[in-house]
Amino acid sequence: DMKVTQMPRYLIKRMGENVLLECGQDMSHETMYWYRQDPGLGLQLIYISYDVDSNSEGDIPKGYRVSRKKREHFSLILDSAKTNQTSVYFCASSLLGTGGSISNERLFFGHGTKLSVL
Amino acid sequence: KTQVEQSPQSLVVRQGENCVLQCNYSVTPDNHLRWFKQDTGKGLVSLTVLVDQKDKTSNGRYSATLDKDAKHSTLHITATLLDDTATYICVVGDRGSALGRLHFGAGTQLIVIP
């Protein structure tokens, strides 16, 4: 059963604390993503990882960093969390289809981590 | 600036009715467009992907159209069920794979009532 697993599901932190969000996938996908979702806005890309230790900034990387030491595991780290980082964070992974056809490409999302920074 | 606009923001229909969700975008280039379903508190699940200049897809009770000239897509849901209650998200990809930038709409919240 192909899936993306995020831990924890809910997290409450105080401003200034460090935060670690974990994501795992069991499909050996090379590409993984971290997004955040805020009310009334579309998902925004924080970081993208093309494989182990091959990470690139997305649209809103400030205040975040990532770590990918194993293909199946991608972490999002907030050093000294801020209240405006309260959000729902989604991890995703993708598998390119046969022959590189976009029609066959599949995107898998985790259930999200709801982070509240007080 | 928002490059993917979805309408309506929310929609209430009775079980068994049909509905149409709209997506207008300004993303360039617009390589492909995806529709996702997001149940409350869950992740996004892909419904369909449209690729061609004028494209149509069908997936059970879900059908979708894309007109790249108009930069417009529709998602039709026929004979709605209570389980169709969810947020439907339109996503435009600017390259031929998810390695390109994906532009997400804010979603249409669909509520199906008995």
PDB file of N, CA and C in Angstrom, chain A residues 35-89:
ATOM      1  N   TYR A  35       5.115  21.370   1.944  1.00  0.00           N
ATOM      2  CA  TYR A  35       4.224  22.492   1.678  1.00  0.00           C
ATOM      3  C   TYR A  35       3.593  22.941   3.006  1.00  0.00           C
ATOM      4  N   ARG A  36       3.118  24.175   3.007  1.00  0.00           N
ATOM      5  CA  ARG A  36       2.256  24.595   4.102  1.00  0.00           C
ATOM      6  C   ARG A  36       0.943  25.095   3.515  1.00  0.00           C
ATOM      7  N   GLN A  37      -0.138  24.872   4.268  1.00  0.00           N
ATOM      8  CA  GLN A  37      -1.466  25.259   3.818  1.00  0.00           C
ATOM      9  C   GLN A  37      -2.098  26.168   4.864  1.00  0.00           C
ATOM     10  N   ASP A  38      -2.456  27.366   4.439  1.00  0.00           N
ATOM     11  CA  ASP A  38      -3.097  28.338   5.318  1.00  0.00           C
ATOM     12  C   ASP A  38      -4.490  28.648   4.802  1.00  0.00           C
ATOM     13  N   PRO A  39      -5.413  28.999   5.693  1.00  0.00           N
ATOM     14  CA  PRO A  39      -6.797  29.264   5.283  1.00  0.00           C
ATOM     15  C   PRO A  39      -6.882  30.296   4.167  1.00  0.00           C
ATOM     16  N   GLY A  40      -7.645  29.966   3.130  1.00  0.00           N
ATOM     17  CA  GLY A  40      -7.861  30.899   2.032  1.00  0.00           C
ATOM     18  C   GLY A  40      -6.726  30.979   1.032  1.00  0.00           C
ATOM     19  N   LEU A  41      -5.667  30.199   1.263  1.00  0.00           N
ATOM     20  CA  LEU A  41      -4.524  30.215   0.353  1.00  0.00           C
ATOM     21  C   LEU A  41      -4.282  28.819  -0.201  1.00  0.00           C
ATOM     22  N   GLY A  42      -3.674  28.785  -1.380  1.00  0.00           N
ATOM     23  CA  GLY A  42      -3.250  27.503  -1.907  1.00  0.00           C
ATOM     24  C   GLY A  42      -2.004  27.010  -1.188  1.00  0.00           C
ATOM     25  N   LEU A  43      -1.702  25.750  -1.356  1.00  0.00           N
ATOM     26  CA  LEU A  43      -0.471  25.209  -0.762  1.00  0.00           C
ATOM     27  C   LEU A  43       0.744  25.962  -1.291  1.00  0.00           C
ATOM     28  N   GLN A  44       1.671  26.239  -0.389  1.00  0.00           N
ATOM     29  CA  GLN A  44       2.887  26.947  -0.770  1.00  0.00           C
ATOM     30  C   GLN A  44       4.093  26.029  -0.555  1.00  0.00           C
ATOM     31  N   LEU A  45       4.981  25.995  -1.541  1.00  0.00           N
ATOM     32  CA  LEU A  45       6.131  25.110  -1.492  1.00  0.00           C
ATOM     33  C   LEU A  45       7.227  25.694  -0.608  1.00  0.00           C
ATOM     34  N   ILE A  46       7.671  24.908   0.374  1.00  0.00           N
ATOM     35  CA  ILE A  46       8.736  25.356   1.264  1.00  0.00           C
ATOM     36  C   ILE A  46      10.082  24.854   0.747  1.00  0.00           C
ATOM     37  N   TYR A  47      10.159  23.543   0.563  1.00  0.00           N
ATOM     38  CA  TYR A  47      11.382  22.940   0.057  1.00  0.00           C
ATOM     39  C   TYR A  47      11.023  21.757  -0.834  1.00  0.00           C
ATOM     40  N   ILE A  48      11.910  21.458  -1.752  1.00  0.00           N
ATOM     41  CA  ILE A  48      11.799  20.271  -2.584  1.00  0.00           C
ATOM     42  C   ILE A  48      13.121  19.508  -2.480  1.00  0.00           C
ATOM     43  N   SER A  49      13.001  18.186  -2.457  1.00  0.00           N
ATOM     44  CA  SER A  49      14.192  17.344  -2.392  1.00  0.00           C
ATOM     45  C   SER A  49      14.191  16.382  -3.565  1.00  0.00           C
ATOM     46  N   TYR A  50      15.287  16.370  -4.317  1.00  0.00           N
ATOM     47  CA  TYR A  50      15.362  15.530  -5.508  1.00  0.00           C
ATOM     48  C   TYR A  50      15.937  14.146  -5.190  1.00  0.00           C
ATOM     49  N   ASP A  51      16.584  14.039  -4.068  1.00  0.00           N
ATOM     50  CA  ASP A  51      17.117  12.757  -3.597  1.00  0.00           C
ATOM     51  C   ASP A  51      17.911  13.046  -2.330  1.00  0.00           C
ATOM     52  N   VAL A  52      18.617  12.042  -1.826  1.00  0.00           N
ATOM     53  CA  VAL A  52      19.388  12.215  -0.587  1.00  0.00           C
ATOM     54  C   VAL A  52      20.362  13.387  -0.734  1.00  0.00           C
ATOM     55  N   ASP A  53      20.317  14.293   0.238  1.00  0.00           N
ATOM     56  CA  ASP A  53      21.217  15.451   0.281  1.00  0.00           C
ATOM     57  C   ASP A  53      21.163  16.301  -0.988  1.00  0.00           C
ATOM     58  N   SER A  54      20.045  16.349  -1.646  1.00  0.00           N
ATOM     59  CA  SER A  54      19.861  17.166  -2.856  1.00  0.00           C
ATOM     60  C   SER A  54      18.575  17.960  -2.714  1.00  0.00           C
ATOM     61  N   ASN A  55      18.665  19.062  -1.986  1.00  0.00           N
ATOM     62  CA  ASN A  55      17.484  19.838  -1.611  1.00  0.00           C
ATOM     63  C   ASN A  55      17.535  21.239  -2.205  1.00  0.00           C
ATOM     64  N   SER A  56      16.382  21.774  -2.546  1.00  0.00           N
ATOM     65  CA  SER A  56      16.302  23.127  -3.099  1.00  0.00           C
ATOM     66  C   SER A  56      15.192  23.917  -2.420  1.00  0.00           C
ATOM     67  N   GLU A  57      15.406  25.208  -2.308  1.00  0.00           N
ATOM     68  CA  GLU A  57      14.396  26.069  -1.718  1.00  0.00           C
ATOM     69  C   GLU A  57      13.172  26.166  -2.634  1.00  0.00           C
ATOM     70  N   GLY A  58      12.032  26.278  -1.988  1.00  0.00           N
ATOM     71  CA  GLY A  58      10.806  26.534  -2.718  1.00  0.00           C
ATOM     72  C   GLY A  58      10.490  28.019  -2.712  1.00  0.00           C
ATOM     73  N   ASP A  59       9.198  28.328  -2.591  1.00  0.00           N
ATOM     74  CA  ASP A  59       8.778  29.719  -2.627  1.00  0.00           C
ATOM     75  C   ASP A  59       8.925  30.441  -1.289  1.00  0.00           C
ATOM     76  N   ILE A  60       8.822  29.699  -0.192  1.00  0.00           N
ATOM     77  CA  ILE A  60       8.826  30.331   1.132  1.00  0.00           C
ATOM     78  C   ILE A  60       9.772  29.596   2.081  1.00  0.00           C
ATOM     79  N   PRO A  61      11.075  29.536   1.799  1.00  0.00           N
ATOM     80  CA  PRO A  61      11.988  28.746   2.627  1.00  0.00           C
ATOM     81  C   PRO A  61      12.442  29.433   3.916  1.00  0.00           C
ATOM     82  N   LYS A  62      12.204  30.737   4.030  1.00  0.00           N
ATOM     83  CA  LYS A  62      12.741  31.480   5.163  1.00  0.00           C
ATOM     84  C   LYS A  62      12.161  30.967   6.470  1.00  0.00           C
ATOM     85  N   GLY A  63      13.053  30.660   7.406  1.00  0.00           N
ATOM     86  CA  GLY A  63      12.634  30.153   8.714  1.00  0.00           C
ATOM     87  C   GLY A  63      12.555  28.643   8.785  1.00  0.00           C
ATOM     88  N   TYR A  64      12.871  27.985   7.681  1.00  0.00           N
ATOM     89  CA  TYR A  64      12.801  26.534   7.625  1.00  0.00           C
ATOM     90  C   TYR A  64      14.111  25.956   7.093  1.00  0.00           C
ATOM     91  N   ARG A  65      14.395  24.729   7.462  1.00  0.00           N
ATOM     92  CA  ARG A  65      15.433  23.966   6.800  1.00  0.00           C
ATOM     93  C   ARG A  65      14.975  22.523   6.755  1.00  0.00           C
ATOM     94  N   VAL A  66      15.652  21.762   5.885  1.00  0.00           N
ATOM     95  CA  VAL A  66      15.248  20.377   5.698  1.00  0.00           C
ATOM     96  C   VAL A  66      16.457  19.454   5.794  1.00  0.00           C
ATOM     97  N   SER A  67      16.132  18.179   5.943  1.00  0.00           N
ATOM     98  CA  SER A  67      17.184  17.163   5.989  1.00  0.00           C
ATOM     99  C   SER A  67      16.671  15.908   5.300  1.00  0.00           C
ATOM    100  N   ARG A  68      17.498  15.393   4.387  1.00  0.00           N
ATOM    101  CA  ARG A  68      17.134  14.126   3.754  1.00  0.00           C
ATOM    102  C   ARG A  68      18.391  13.272   3.677  1.00  0.00           C
ATOM    103  N   LYS A  69      18.539  12.376   4.624  1.00  0.00           N
ATOM    104  CA  LYS A  69      19.697  11.489   4.724  1.00  0.00           C
ATOM    105  C   LYS A  69      19.389  10.093   4.182  1.00  0.00           C
ATOM    106  N   LYS A  70      18.115   9.775   4.090  1.00  0.00           N
ATOM    107  CA  LYS A  70      17.690   8.527   3.477  1.00  0.00           C
ATOM    108  C   LYS A  70      16.587   8.849   2.483  1.00  0.00           C
ATOM    109  N   ARG A  71      16.507   8.099   1.390  1.00  0.00           N
ATOM    110  CA  ARG A  71      15.532   8.399   0.350  1.00  0.00           C
ATOM    111  C   ARG A  71      14.114   8.382   0.893  1.00  0.00           C
ATOM    112  N   GLU A  72      13.840   7.503   1.835  1.00  0.00           N
ATOM    113  CA  GLU A  72      12.454   7.348   2.287  1.00  0.00           C
ATOM    114  C   GLU A  72      12.056   8.311   3.392  1.00  0.00           C
ATOM    115  N   HIS A  73      12.968   9.204   3.799  1.00  0.00           N
ATOM    116  CA  HIS A  73      12.695  10.044   4.948  1.00  0.00           C
ATOM    117  C   HIS A  73      13.098  11.480   4.681  1.00  0.00           C
ATOM    118  N   PHE A  74      12.173  12.416   4.954  1.00  0.00           N
ATOM    119  CA  PHE A  74      12.410  13.842   4.668  1.00  0.00           C
ATOM    120  C   PHE A  74      11.880  14.638   5.854  1.00  0.00           C
ATOM    121  N   SER A  75      12.769  15.405   6.492  1.00  0.00           N
ATOM    122  CA  SER A  75      12.395  16.144   7.699  1.00  0.00           C
ATOM    123  C   SER A  75      12.346  17.641   7.427  1.00  0.00           C
ATOM    124  N   LEU A  76      11.440  18.302   8.101  1.00  0.00           N
ATOM    125  CA  LEU A  76      11.333  19.766   8.076  1.00  0.00           C
ATOM    126  C   LEU A  76      11.643  20.282   9.472  1.00  0.00           C
ATOM    127  N   ILE A  77      12.573  21.234   9.559  1.00  0.00           N
ATOM    128  CA  ILE A  77      13.024  21.736  10.846  1.00  0.00           C
ATOM    129  C   ILE A  77      12.755  23.234  10.932  1.00  0.00           C
ATOM    130  N   LEU A  78      12.177  23.648  12.038  1.00  0.00           N
ATOM    131  CA  LEU A  78      11.995  25.053  12.332  1.00  0.00           C
ATOM    132  C   LEU A  78      12.889  25.376  13.527  1.00  0.00           C
ATOM    133  N   ASP A  79      13.931  26.158  13.306  1.00  0.00           N
ATOM    134  CA  ASP A  79      14.789  26.587  14.404  1.00  0.00           C
ATOM    135  C   ASP A  79      14.210  27.867  14.984  1.00  0.00           C
ATOM    136  N   SER A  80      13.794  27.824  16.229  1.00  0.00           N
ATOM    137  CA  SER A  80      13.202  28.978  16.881  1.00  0.00           C
ATOM    138  C   SER A  80      11.889  29.374  16.204  1.00  0.00           C
ATOM    139  N   ALA A  81      10.863  28.575  16.439  1.00  0.00           N
ATOM    140  CA  ALA A  81       9.572  28.757  15.781  1.00  0.00           C
ATOM    141  C   ALA A  81       8.951  30.126  16.087  1.00  0.00           C
ATOM    142  N   LYS A  82       8.221  30.621  15.095  1.00  0.00           N
ATOM    143  CA  LYS A  82       7.533  31.895  15.222  1.00  0.00           C
ATOM    144  C   LYS A  82       6.029  31.662  15.125  1.00  0.00           C
ATOM    145  N   THR A  83       5.263  32.607  15.671  1.00  0.00           N
ATOM    146  CA  THR A  83       3.809  32.431  15.677  1.00  0.00           C
ATOM    147  C   THR A  83       3.245  32.384  14.257  1.00  0.00           C
ATOM    148  N   ASN A  84       3.910  33.085  13.312  1.00  0.00           N
ATOM    149  CA  ASN A  84       3.381  33.072  11.937  1.00  0.00           C
ATOM    150  C   ASN A  84       3.724  31.777  11.191  1.00  0.00           C
ATOM    151  N   GLN A  85       4.361  30.843  11.874  1.00  0.00           N
ATOM    152  CA  GLN A  85       4.582  29.528  11.301  1.00  0.00           C
ATOM    153  C   GLN A  85       3.496  28.536  11.728  1.00  0.00           C
ATOM    154  N   THR A  86       2.523  29.024  12.472  1.00  0.00           N
ATOM    155  CA  THR A  86       1.331  28.218  12.742  1.00  0.00           C
ATOM    156  C   THR A  86       0.646  27.915  11.420  1.00  0.00           C
ATOM    157  N   SER A  87       0.472  26.629  11.129  1.00  0.00           N
ATOM    158  CA  SER A  87      -0.065  26.244   9.830  1.00  0.00           C
ATOM    159  C   SER A  87      -0.265  24.736   9.805  1.00  0.00           C
ATOM    160  N   VAL A  88      -0.778  24.250   8.677  1.00  0.00           N
ATOM    161  CA  VAL A  88      -0.813  22.815   8.438  1.00  0.00           C
ATOM    162  C   VAL A  88       0.261  22.504   7.403  1.00  0.00           C
ATOM    163  N   TYR A  89       1.129  21.574   7.749  1.00  0.00           N
ATOM    164  CA  TYR A  89       2.262  21.242   6.892  1.00  0.00           C
ATOM    165  C   TYR A  89       2.023  19.892   6.219  1.00  0.00           C
TER     166      TYR A  89
END
